[in-house]
Amino acid sequence: MKTTAKTFLEMKQQGQRIAEITCYDYTTAKLIEASGINAILVGDSLGNTMLGYPDTLSVTMEDMIHHSRAVSRACSNTMVIMDMPFMSYQASVYEAVTNAGRLMKEGRGNAVKLEGGAAVKEQIKAIVDAGIPVQAHIGMTPQSVNAFGGFKVQGKGEEAAKKLLEDAYAVQEAGAFSVVLECTPPKLSELISKKLTIPTIGIGAGAGCDGQVLVYQDMLGMNMDFVPKFVKKFANVGEIMMGAFAEYMKEVQEGTFPEEVHSYVKSDCSDEFLKKLEAEL
Ligand code: KIV
């Protein structure tokens, strides 16, 4: 059964936690789908993880469409949520709806995600009115890294805590089916999760959220750059990959790979003929 925006709400009502994970390619999406995870986020974190940018600001609509299509092709049951890139929705409601529509038509996912609270409530409402489910994202919103002065915990202090709760209410009222809370104090995240009827999906926001999301390269130990404190390494896939690459190089250099079993046809002409060919040409 395909997970949908409606499933997210039902899961919250039934007290079931939601597992979401980022993904940007077909092969990994197939593996995630087989694991039964509820939702894939084609995050604009692909700017960091797939394209090597220092932040998400350079990610384009074309990047998002390209990666979303690949992931969507792999997913029959997993809900695919697609990030709206920086400046594809902030400037106007018209641009927000047009770009969300384009992402749905060409990326073939099931919902879009955008960053911001009360400041983007008109955009969320208009996109939802156009029939597109929206996951909101508040707290540490990476597209605003320059405004925040770095990747920092948000919602610290009474004023900031109140503003975060107001933002959470604003996106719920605008029609978002869920909201990502990124890098917010755990007790505040728990309070927001209790107050809202839509599920909260935490990342660095503690255990009191209705679900969690992680960047897959982080949780698989594949990220050789900075790894945030909130990440748990569920496997050391990076080490396994490096070991396999080194072993492959060694075997190629030593001539122990490929062996006979790795060839399609053992011999389709006689040794005699090959000797003749060698002598002739
Ligand atoms: O782009 C992304 O991966 C995200 C998650 C960190 C929530 O927005």
PDB file of C-alpha atoms and ligand atoms in Angstrom:
ATOM      1  CA  MET A   1       0.000   0.000   0.000  1.00  0.00           C
ATOM      2  CA  LYS A   2       1.380   3.374  -1.022  1.00  0.00           C
ATOM      3  CA  THR A   3       2.069   5.778   1.822  1.00  0.00           C
ATOM      4  CA  THR A   4       0.301   9.080   1.176  1.00  0.00           C
ATOM      5  CA  ALA A   5      -0.225  12.404   2.924  1.00  0.00           C
ATOM      6  CA  LYS A   6      -3.381  10.852   4.410  1.00  0.00           C
ATOM      7  CA  THR A   7      -1.336   7.919   5.767  1.00  0.00           C
ATOM      8  CA  PHE A   8       0.928  10.411   7.568  1.00  0.00           C
ATOM      9  CA  LEU A   9      -2.073  11.881   9.395  1.00  0.00           C
ATOM     10  CA  GLU A  10      -3.530   8.431  10.205  1.00  0.00           C
ATOM     11  CA  MET A  11      -0.169   7.283  11.559  1.00  0.00           C
ATOM     12  CA  LYS A  12      -0.049  10.260  13.914  1.00  0.00           C
ATOM     13  CA  GLN A  13      -3.621   9.576  15.070  1.00  0.00           C
ATOM     14  CA  GLN A  14      -2.708   5.938  15.743  1.00  0.00           C
ATOM     15  CA  GLY A  15       0.497   6.850  17.560  1.00  0.00           C
ATOM     16  CA  GLN A  16       2.692   5.172  14.910  1.00  0.00           C
ATOM     17  CA  ARG A  17       6.061   6.817  14.257  1.00  0.00           C
ATOM     18  CA  ILE A  18       6.957   7.783  10.708  1.00  0.00           C
ATOM     19  CA  ALA A  19      10.347   6.940   9.170  1.00  0.00           C
ATOM     20  CA  GLU A  20      11.495   9.209   6.350  1.00  0.00           C
ATOM     21  CA  ILE A  21      14.911   9.198   4.701  1.00  0.00           C
ATOM     22  CA  THR A  22      16.571  11.213   1.957  1.00  0.00           C
ATOM     23  CA  CYS A  23      17.462   9.614  -1.356  1.00  0.00           C
ATOM     24  CA  TYR A  24      18.536  10.945  -4.728  1.00  0.00           C
ATOM     25  CA  ASP A  25      19.008   7.984  -7.088  1.00  0.00           C
ATOM     26  CA  TYR A  26      17.243   4.911  -8.493  1.00  0.00           C
ATOM     27  CA  THR A  27      19.483   2.162  -7.070  1.00  0.00           C
ATOM     28  CA  THR A  28      19.330   3.433  -3.487  1.00  0.00           C
ATOM     29  CA  ALA A  29      15.592   4.150  -3.785  1.00  0.00           C
ATOM     30  CA  LYS A  30      15.007   0.494  -4.750  1.00  0.00           C
ATOM     31  CA  LEU A  31      16.829  -0.630  -1.587  1.00  0.00           C
ATOM     32  CA  ILE A  32      14.890   1.836   0.567  1.00  0.00           C
ATOM     33  CA  GLU A  33      11.586   0.737  -0.974  1.00  0.00           C
ATOM     34  CA  ALA A  34      12.481  -2.898  -0.170  1.00  0.00           C
ATOM     35  CA  SER A  35      13.112  -1.927   3.480  1.00  0.00           C
ATOM     36  CA  GLY A  36       9.535  -0.671   3.855  1.00  0.00           C
ATOM     37  CA  ILE A  37      10.420   2.877   4.943  1.00  0.00           C
ATOM     38  CA  ASN A  38       7.375   5.178   4.849  1.00  0.00           C
ATOM     39  CA  ALA A  39       8.699   8.085   2.796  1.00  0.00           C
ATOM     40  CA  ILE A  40      11.679   9.241   0.767  1.00  0.00           C
ATOM     41  CA  LEU A  41      12.650  12.885   0.716  1.00  0.00           C
ATOM     42  CA  VAL A  42      14.465  13.932  -2.433  1.00  0.00           C
ATOM     43  CA  GLY A  43      16.083  16.676  -0.409  1.00  0.00           C
ATOM     44  CA  ASP A  44      17.880  19.672  -1.803  1.00  0.00           C
ATOM     45  CA  SER A  45      20.654  18.309   0.443  1.00  0.00           C
ATOM     46  CA  LEU A  46      21.586  16.652  -2.850  1.00  0.00           C
ATOM     47  CA  GLY A  47      23.501  19.894  -3.364  1.00  0.00           C
ATOM     48  CA  ASN A  48      25.886  18.705  -0.640  1.00  0.00           C
ATOM     49  CA  THR A  49      25.694  14.942  -0.916  1.00  0.00           C
ATOM     50  CA  MET A  50      25.529  14.425  -4.689  1.00  0.00           C
ATOM     51  CA  LEU A  51      26.933  17.622  -6.167  1.00  0.00           C
ATOM     52  CA  GLY A  52      29.560  18.651  -3.597  1.00  0.00           C
ATOM     53  CA  TYR A  53      28.331  22.211  -2.931  1.00  0.00           C
ATOM     54  CA  PRO A  54      28.983  23.705   0.525  1.00  0.00           C
ATOM     55  CA  ASP A  55      25.237  24.429   0.947  1.00  0.00           C
ATOM     56  CA  THR A  56      21.899  23.959  -0.829  1.00  0.00           C
ATOM     57  CA  LEU A  57      21.619  27.410  -2.418  1.00  0.00           C
ATOM     58  CA  SER A  58      22.898  26.478  -5.895  1.00  0.00           C
ATOM     59  CA  VAL A  59      20.437  23.605  -6.373  1.00  0.00           C
ATOM     60  CA  THR A  60      18.138  24.233  -9.359  1.00  0.00           C
ATOM     61  CA  MET A  61      14.682  23.063 -10.394  1.00  0.00           C
ATOM     62  CA  GLU A  62      16.420  20.971 -13.087  1.00  0.00           C
ATOM     63  CA  ASP A  63      18.582  19.249 -10.427  1.00  0.00           C
ATOM     64  CA  MET A  64      15.491  18.489  -8.336  1.00  0.00           C
ATOM     65  CA  ILE A  65      13.516  17.170 -11.319  1.00  0.00           C
ATOM     66  CA  HIS A  66      16.414  15.008 -12.552  1.00  0.00           C
ATOM     67  CA  HIS A  67      16.927  13.305  -9.173  1.00  0.00           C
ATOM     68  CA  SER A  68      13.215  13.106  -8.290  1.00  0.00           C
ATOM     69  CA  ARG A  69      12.438  11.280 -11.550  1.00  0.00           C
ATOM     70  CA  ALA A  70      15.124   8.686 -10.823  1.00  0.00           C
ATOM     71  CA  VAL A  71      13.814   8.074  -7.296  1.00  0.00           C
ATOM     72  CA  SER A  72      10.143   8.041  -8.344  1.00  0.00           C
ATOM     73  CA  ARG A  73      10.834   5.346 -10.943  1.00  0.00           C
ATOM     74  CA  ALA A  74      11.947   3.038  -8.110  1.00  0.00           C
ATOM     75  CA  CYS A  75       9.029   3.632  -5.738  1.00  0.00           C
ATOM     76  CA  SER A  76       5.707   1.795  -5.894  1.00  0.00           C
ATOM     77  CA  ASN A  77       4.863   1.962  -2.176  1.00  0.00           C
ATOM     78  CA  THR A  78       7.180   4.578  -0.749  1.00  0.00           C
ATOM     79  CA  MET A  79       5.877   8.131  -0.753  1.00  0.00           C
ATOM     80  CA  VAL A  80       8.250  10.480  -2.608  1.00  0.00           C
ATOM     81  CA  ILE A  81       8.484  14.034  -1.287  1.00  0.00           C
ATOM     82  CA  MET A  82      10.447  16.521  -3.412  1.00  0.00           C
ATOM     83  CA  ASP A  83      12.205  19.595  -2.052  1.00  0.00           C
ATOM     84  CA  MET A  84      11.505  22.933  -3.695  1.00  0.00           C
ATOM     85  CA  PRO A  85      14.912  24.573  -4.273  1.00  0.00           C
ATOM     86  CA  PHE A  86      16.015  27.987  -3.045  1.00  0.00           C
ATOM     87  CA  MET A  87      14.156  30.848  -4.774  1.00  0.00           C
ATOM     88  CA  SER A  88      11.668  28.578  -6.524  1.00  0.00           C
ATOM     89  CA  TYR A  89       8.857  29.655  -4.140  1.00  0.00           C
ATOM     90  CA  GLN A  90       9.965  32.587  -1.964  1.00  0.00           C
ATOM     91  CA  ALA A  91       9.436  35.465  -4.420  1.00  0.00           C
ATOM     92  CA  SER A  92       5.719  34.997  -5.126  1.00  0.00           C
ATOM     93  CA  VAL A  93       2.730  32.713  -4.685  1.00  0.00           C
ATOM     94  CA  TYR A  94       2.495  32.438  -8.477  1.00  0.00           C
ATOM     95  CA  GLU A  95       6.063  31.148  -8.792  1.00  0.00           C
ATOM     96  CA  ALA A  96       5.526  28.770  -5.880  1.00  0.00           C
ATOM     97  CA  VAL A  97       2.469  27.133  -7.481  1.00  0.00           C
ATOM     98  CA  THR A  98       4.048  27.045 -10.942  1.00  0.00           C
ATOM     99  CA  ASN A  99       7.256  25.431  -9.682  1.00  0.00           C
ATOM    100  CA  ALA A 100       5.456  22.986  -7.370  1.00  0.00           C
ATOM    101  CA  GLY A 101       3.299  21.954 -10.345  1.00  0.00           C
ATOM    102  CA  ARG A 102       6.365  21.511 -12.549  1.00  0.00           C
ATOM    103  CA  LEU A 103       8.082  19.399  -9.897  1.00  0.00           C
ATOM    104  CA  MET A 104       4.997  17.149  -9.668  1.00  0.00           C
ATOM    105  CA  LYS A 105       4.570  16.844 -13.455  1.00  0.00           C
ATOM    106  CA  GLU A 106       8.222  16.223 -14.281  1.00  0.00           C
ATOM    107  CA  GLY A 107       9.652  14.807 -11.030  1.00  0.00           C
ATOM    108  CA  ARG A 108       6.700  12.405 -10.611  1.00  0.00           C
ATOM    109  CA  GLY A 109       6.790  12.409  -6.787  1.00  0.00           C
ATOM    110  CA  ASN A 110       3.778  12.574  -4.480  1.00  0.00           C
ATOM    111  CA  ALA A 111       4.320  15.809  -2.539  1.00  0.00           C
ATOM    112  CA  VAL A 112       6.623  18.816  -2.288  1.00  0.00           C
ATOM    113  CA  LYS A 113       8.517  20.239   0.681  1.00  0.00           C
ATOM    114  CA  LEU A 114       9.434  23.856   1.259  1.00  0.00           C
ATOM    115  CA  GLU A 115      11.215  25.753   4.005  1.00  0.00           C
ATOM    116  CA  GLY A 116       9.761  28.499   6.202  1.00  0.00           C
ATOM    117  CA  GLY A 117       6.893  29.130   8.602  1.00  0.00           C
ATOM    118  CA  ALA A 118       4.425  32.036   8.655  1.00  0.00           C
ATOM    119  CA  ALA A 119       6.448  33.822   5.949  1.00  0.00           C
ATOM    120  CA  VAL A 120       5.453  31.210   3.345  1.00  0.00           C
ATOM    121  CA  LYS A 121       1.939  30.363   4.527  1.00  0.00           C
ATOM    122  CA  GLU A 122       0.316  31.919   1.435  1.00  0.00           C
ATOM    123  CA  GLN A 123       2.551  29.795  -0.801  1.00  0.00           C
ATOM    124  CA  ILE A 124       1.675  26.617   1.138  1.00  0.00           C
ATOM    125  CA  LYS A 125      -2.050  27.378   0.962  1.00  0.00           C
ATOM    126  CA  ALA A 126      -1.975  28.045  -2.786  1.00  0.00           C
ATOM    127  CA  ILE A 127       0.033  24.880  -3.532  1.00  0.00           C
ATOM    128  CA  VAL A 128      -2.317  22.776  -1.374  1.00  0.00           C
ATOM    129  CA  ASP A 129      -5.321  24.405  -3.110  1.00  0.00           C
ATOM    130  CA  ALA A 130      -3.801  23.282  -6.409  1.00  0.00           C
ATOM    131  CA  GLY A 131      -4.033  19.672  -5.174  1.00  0.00           C
ATOM    132  CA  ILE A 132      -0.395  19.205  -4.205  1.00  0.00           C
ATOM    133  CA  PRO A 133       0.423  17.924  -0.694  1.00  0.00           C
ATOM    134  CA  VAL A 134       3.006  20.051   1.103  1.00  0.00           C
ATOM    135  CA  GLN A 135       5.472  19.064   3.810  1.00  0.00           C
ATOM    136  CA  ALA A 136       6.625  22.187   5.639  1.00  0.00           C
ATOM    137  CA  HIS A 137      10.076  22.657   7.198  1.00  0.00           C
ATOM    138  CA  ILE A 138      10.843  24.989  10.107  1.00  0.00           C
ATOM    139  CA  GLY A 139      13.639  25.536  12.634  1.00  0.00           C
ATOM    140  CA  MET A 140      17.076  25.324  11.027  1.00  0.00           C
ATOM    141  CA  THR A 141      16.113  25.789   7.399  1.00  0.00           C
ATOM    142  CA  PRO A 142      19.351  25.349   5.405  1.00  0.00           C
ATOM    143  CA  GLN A 143      18.275  27.663   2.559  1.00  0.00           C
ATOM    144  CA  SER A 144      18.436  30.522   5.101  1.00  0.00           C
ATOM    145  CA  VAL A 145      21.942  29.640   6.308  1.00  0.00           C
ATOM    146  CA  ASN A 146      23.221  33.117   5.463  1.00  0.00           C
ATOM    147  CA  ALA A 147      20.434  34.811   7.414  1.00  0.00           C
ATOM    148  CA  PHE A 148      21.106  32.539  10.419  1.00  0.00           C
ATOM    149  CA  GLY A 149      24.864  33.172  10.230  1.00  0.00           C
ATOM    150  CA  GLY A 150      25.636  29.435  10.002  1.00  0.00           C
ATOM    151  CA  PHE A 151      24.071  26.042  10.672  1.00  0.00           C
ATOM    152  CA  LYS A 152      22.796  26.680  14.215  1.00  0.00           C
ATOM    153  CA  VAL A 153      20.169  25.273  16.572  1.00  0.00           C
ATOM    154  CA  GLN A 154      16.952  27.327  16.288  1.00  0.00           C
ATOM    155  CA  GLY A 155      14.166  28.009  18.810  1.00  0.00           C
ATOM    156  CA  LYS A 156      16.561  28.737  21.685  1.00  0.00           C
ATOM    157  CA  GLY A 157      15.244  31.232  24.222  1.00  0.00           C
ATOM    158  CA  GLU A 158      11.635  32.220  24.993  1.00  0.00           C
ATOM    159  CA  GLU A 159      11.066  34.574  22.028  1.00  0.00           C
ATOM    160  CA  ALA A 160      12.460  32.091  19.525  1.00  0.00           C
ATOM    161  CA  ALA A 161      10.487  29.222  21.083  1.00  0.00           C
ATOM    162  CA  LYS A 162       7.219  31.193  20.790  1.00  0.00           C
ATOM    163  CA  LYS A 163       8.033  32.120  17.173  1.00  0.00           C
ATOM    164  CA  LEU A 164       8.728  28.463  16.315  1.00  0.00           C
ATOM    165  CA  LEU A 165       5.363  27.363  17.753  1.00  0.00           C
ATOM    166  CA  GLU A 166       3.636  30.163  15.810  1.00  0.00           C
ATOM    167  CA  ASP A 167       5.378  29.030  12.630  1.00  0.00           C
ATOM    168  CA  ALA A 168       4.254  25.451  13.282  1.00  0.00           C
ATOM    169  CA  TYR A 169       0.624  26.584  13.687  1.00  0.00           C
ATOM    170  CA  ALA A 170       0.897  28.757  10.570  1.00  0.00           C
ATOM    171  CA  VAL A 171       2.011  25.910   8.297  1.00  0.00           C
ATOM    172  CA  GLN A 172      -0.637  23.589   9.769  1.00  0.00           C
ATOM    173  CA  GLU A 173      -3.348  26.196   9.177  1.00  0.00           C
ATOM    174  CA  ALA A 174      -2.079  26.716   5.624  1.00  0.00           C
ATOM    175  CA  GLY A 175      -2.737  23.032   4.938  1.00  0.00           C
ATOM    176  CA  ALA A 176       0.653  21.294   5.229  1.00  0.00           C
ATOM    177  CA  PHE A 177       0.251  17.550   5.880  1.00  0.00           C
ATOM    178  CA  SER A 178       3.388  17.390   8.045  1.00  0.00           C
ATOM    179  CA  VAL A 179       6.240  19.583   9.188  1.00  0.00           C
ATOM    180  CA  VAL A 180       9.958  18.919   9.481  1.00  0.00           C
ATOM    181  CA  LEU A 181      11.526  20.326  12.656  1.00  0.00           C
ATOM    182  CA  GLU A 182      15.263  20.687  12.115  1.00  0.00           C
ATOM    183  CA  CYS A 183      17.748  21.344  14.925  1.00  0.00           C
ATOM    184  CA  THR A 184      15.226  22.460  17.520  1.00  0.00           C
ATOM    185  CA  PRO A 185      15.436  21.878  21.300  1.00  0.00           C
ATOM    186  CA  PRO A 186      13.932  18.436  22.150  1.00  0.00           C
ATOM    187  CA  LYS A 187      11.424  19.662  24.774  1.00  0.00           C
ATOM    188  CA  LEU A 188      10.147  22.369  22.446  1.00  0.00           C
ATOM    189  CA  SER A 189       9.875  19.849  19.579  1.00  0.00           C
ATOM    190  CA  GLU A 190       7.866  17.562  21.853  1.00  0.00           C
ATOM    191  CA  LEU A 191       5.541  20.398  22.856  1.00  0.00           C
ATOM    192  CA  ILE A 192       4.996  21.364  19.200  1.00  0.00           C
ATOM    193  CA  SER A 193       4.319  17.704  18.350  1.00  0.00           C
ATOM    194  CA  LYS A 194       1.676  17.553  21.109  1.00  0.00           C
ATOM    195  CA  LYS A 195       0.004  20.798  20.015  1.00  0.00           C
ATOM    196  CA  LEU A 196      -0.205  20.025  16.282  1.00  0.00           C
ATOM    197  CA  THR A 197      -2.665  17.659  14.634  1.00  0.00           C
ATOM    198  CA  ILE A 198      -0.260  17.095  11.713  1.00  0.00           C
ATOM    199  CA  PRO A 199       2.844  14.956  12.294  1.00  0.00           C
ATOM    200  CA  THR A 200       6.207  16.521  13.078  1.00  0.00           C
ATOM    201  CA  ILE A 201       9.237  14.915  11.448  1.00  0.00           C
ATOM    202  CA  GLY A 202      12.396  15.603  13.423  1.00  0.00           C
ATOM    203  CA  ILE A 203      16.014  15.887  12.386  1.00  0.00           C
ATOM    204  CA  GLY A 204      18.216  16.855  15.285  1.00  0.00           C
ATOM    205  CA  ALA A 205      15.001  17.670  17.149  1.00  0.00           C
ATOM    206  CA  GLY A 206      14.894  14.875  19.755  1.00  0.00           C
ATOM    207  CA  ALA A 207      12.747  11.818  20.304  1.00  0.00           C
ATOM    208  CA  GLY A 208       9.456  13.614  20.975  1.00  0.00           C
ATOM    209  CA  CYS A 209       8.611  14.124  17.286  1.00  0.00           C
ATOM    210  CA  ASP A 210       6.057  11.982  15.438  1.00  0.00           C
ATOM    211  CA  GLY A 211       8.688  10.781  12.993  1.00  0.00           C
ATOM    212  CA  GLN A 212      12.319  11.166  12.011  1.00  0.00           C
ATOM    213  CA  VAL A 213      14.242  11.957   8.856  1.00  0.00           C
ATOM    214  CA  LEU A 214      17.955  11.471   8.178  1.00  0.00           C
ATOM    215  CA  VAL A 215      20.259  12.001   5.227  1.00  0.00           C
ATOM    216  CA  TYR A 216      21.043   8.484   4.007  1.00  0.00           C
ATOM    217  CA  GLN A 217      24.768   9.022   3.431  1.00  0.00           C
ATOM    218  CA  ASP A 218      25.064  10.262   7.029  1.00  0.00           C
ATOM    219  CA  MET A 219      23.250   7.310   8.606  1.00  0.00           C
ATOM    220  CA  LEU A 220      25.159   4.798   6.461  1.00  0.00           C
ATOM    221  CA  GLY A 221      28.557   6.265   7.343  1.00  0.00           C
ATOM    222  CA  MET A 222      29.265   7.306   3.741  1.00  0.00           C
ATOM    223  CA  ASN A 223      29.830  10.987   4.407  1.00  0.00           C
ATOM    224  CA  MET A 224      33.533  11.857   4.607  1.00  0.00           C
ATOM    225  CA  ASP A 225      32.806  15.560   5.212  1.00  0.00           C
ATOM    226  CA  PHE A 226      31.203  17.108   8.309  1.00  0.00           C
ATOM    227  CA  VAL A 227      28.658  14.885  10.089  1.00  0.00           C
ATOM    228  CA  PRO A 228      26.242  16.632  12.505  1.00  0.00           C
ATOM    229  CA  LYS A 229      26.004  15.518  16.154  1.00  0.00           C
ATOM    230  CA  PHE A 230      22.418  14.316  15.805  1.00  0.00           C
ATOM    231  CA  VAL A 231      23.321  11.638  13.248  1.00  0.00           C
ATOM    232  CA  LYS A 232      23.443   7.996  14.298  1.00  0.00           C
ATOM    233  CA  LYS A 233      25.557   5.760  12.059  1.00  0.00           C
ATOM    234  CA  PHE A 234      23.417   2.682  11.465  1.00  0.00           C
ATOM    235  CA  ALA A 235      26.145   1.033   9.350  1.00  0.00           C
ATOM    236  CA  ASN A 236      29.669   1.671   8.122  1.00  0.00           C
ATOM    237  CA  VAL A 237      28.899   1.389   4.438  1.00  0.00           C
ATOM    238  CA  GLY A 238      31.593   3.972   3.618  1.00  0.00           C
ATOM    239  CA  GLU A 239      34.300   1.696   5.046  1.00  0.00           C
ATOM    240  CA  ILE A 240      32.896  -1.319   3.205  1.00  0.00           C
ATOM    241  CA  MET A 241      32.906   0.659  -0.070  1.00  0.00           C
ATOM    242  CA  MET A 242      36.461   1.927   0.404  1.00  0.00           C
ATOM    243  CA  GLY A 243      37.634  -1.619   1.219  1.00  0.00           C
ATOM    244  CA  ALA A 244      35.935  -3.018  -1.894  1.00  0.00           C
ATOM    245  CA  PHE A 245      37.361  -0.270  -4.161  1.00  0.00           C
ATOM    246  CA  ALA A 246      40.875  -0.923  -2.827  1.00  0.00           C
ATOM    247  CA  GLU A 247      40.492  -4.695  -3.257  1.00  0.00           C
ATOM    248  CA  TYR A 248      39.241  -4.238  -6.828  1.00  0.00           C
ATOM    249  CA  MET A 249      42.249  -2.057  -7.675  1.00  0.00           C
ATOM    250  CA  LYS A 250      44.618  -4.611  -6.131  1.00  0.00           C
ATOM    251  CA  GLU A 251      43.096  -7.510  -8.094  1.00  0.00           C
ATOM    252  CA  VAL A 252      43.159  -5.550 -11.358  1.00  0.00           C
ATOM    253  CA  GLN A 253      46.819  -4.660 -10.775  1.00  0.00           C
ATOM    254  CA  GLU A 254      47.715  -8.228  -9.826  1.00  0.00           C
ATOM    255  CA  GLY A 255      45.741  -9.697 -12.727  1.00  0.00           C
ATOM    256  CA  THR A 256      43.601 -11.884 -10.425  1.00  0.00           C
ATOM    257  CA  PHE A 257      40.397 -10.230 -11.676  1.00  0.00           C
ATOM    258  CA  PRO A 258      38.649 -11.127 -13.939  1.00  0.00           C
ATOM    259  CA  GLU A 259      38.735 -14.923 -13.637  1.00  0.00           C
ATOM    260  CA  GLU A 260      37.289 -17.359 -16.165  1.00  0.00           C
ATOM    261  CA  VAL A 261      33.897 -17.354 -14.386  1.00  0.00           C
ATOM    262  CA  HIS A 262      33.573 -13.631 -15.073  1.00  0.00           C
ATOM    263  CA  SER A 263      33.649 -14.069 -18.880  1.00  0.00           C
ATOM    264  CA  TYR A 264      30.572 -14.706 -21.031  1.00  0.00           C
ATOM    265  CA  VAL A 265      31.977 -17.230 -23.504  1.00  0.00           C
ATOM    266  CA  LYS A 266      34.694 -19.635 -22.445  1.00  0.00           C
ATOM    267  CA  SER A 267      36.027 -20.078 -25.986  1.00  0.00           C
ATOM    268  CA  ASP A 268      34.149 -19.640 -29.224  1.00  0.00           C
ATOM    269  CA  CYS A 269      37.060 -20.434 -31.566  1.00  0.00           C
ATOM    270  CA  SER A 270      39.692 -23.104 -31.287  1.00  0.00           C
ATOM    271  CA  ASP A 271      43.141 -22.422 -29.855  1.00  0.00           C
ATOM    272  CA  GLU A 272      44.500 -23.542 -33.210  1.00  0.00           C
ATOM    273  CA  PHE A 273      42.530 -20.858 -35.059  1.00  0.00           C
ATOM    274  CA  LEU A 274      43.624 -18.137 -32.608  1.00  0.00           C
ATOM    275  CA  LYS A 275      47.271 -19.164 -33.064  1.00  0.00           C
ATOM    276  CA  LYS A 276      46.815 -18.914 -36.838  1.00  0.00           C
ATOM    277  CA  LEU A 277      45.199 -15.491 -36.457  1.00  0.00           C
ATOM    278  CA  GLU A 278      48.049 -14.306 -34.262  1.00  0.00           C
ATOM    279  CA  ALA A 279      50.602 -15.442 -36.831  1.00  0.00           C
ATOM    280  CA  GLU A 280      48.729 -13.909 -39.776  1.00  0.00           C
ATOM    281  CA  LEU A 281      47.925 -10.435 -38.465  1.00  0.00           C
TER     282      LEU A 281
HETATM  283  O1  KIV B   1      17.254  18.510   2.081  1.00  0.00           O
HETATM  284  C1  KIV B   1      17.164  17.754   3.066  1.00  0.00           C
HETATM  285  O2  KIV B   1      17.767  16.668   3.116  1.00  0.00           O
HETATM  286  C2  KIV B   1      16.297  18.154   4.150  1.00  0.00           C
HETATM  287  C3  KIV B   1      16.331  17.323   5.389  1.00  0.00           C
HETATM  288  C4  KIV B   1      17.545  17.649   6.151  1.00  0.00           C
HETATM  289  C5  KIV B   1      15.100  17.475   6.175  1.00  0.00           C
HETATM  290  O3  KIV B   1      15.630  19.134   4.043  1.00  0.00           O
END
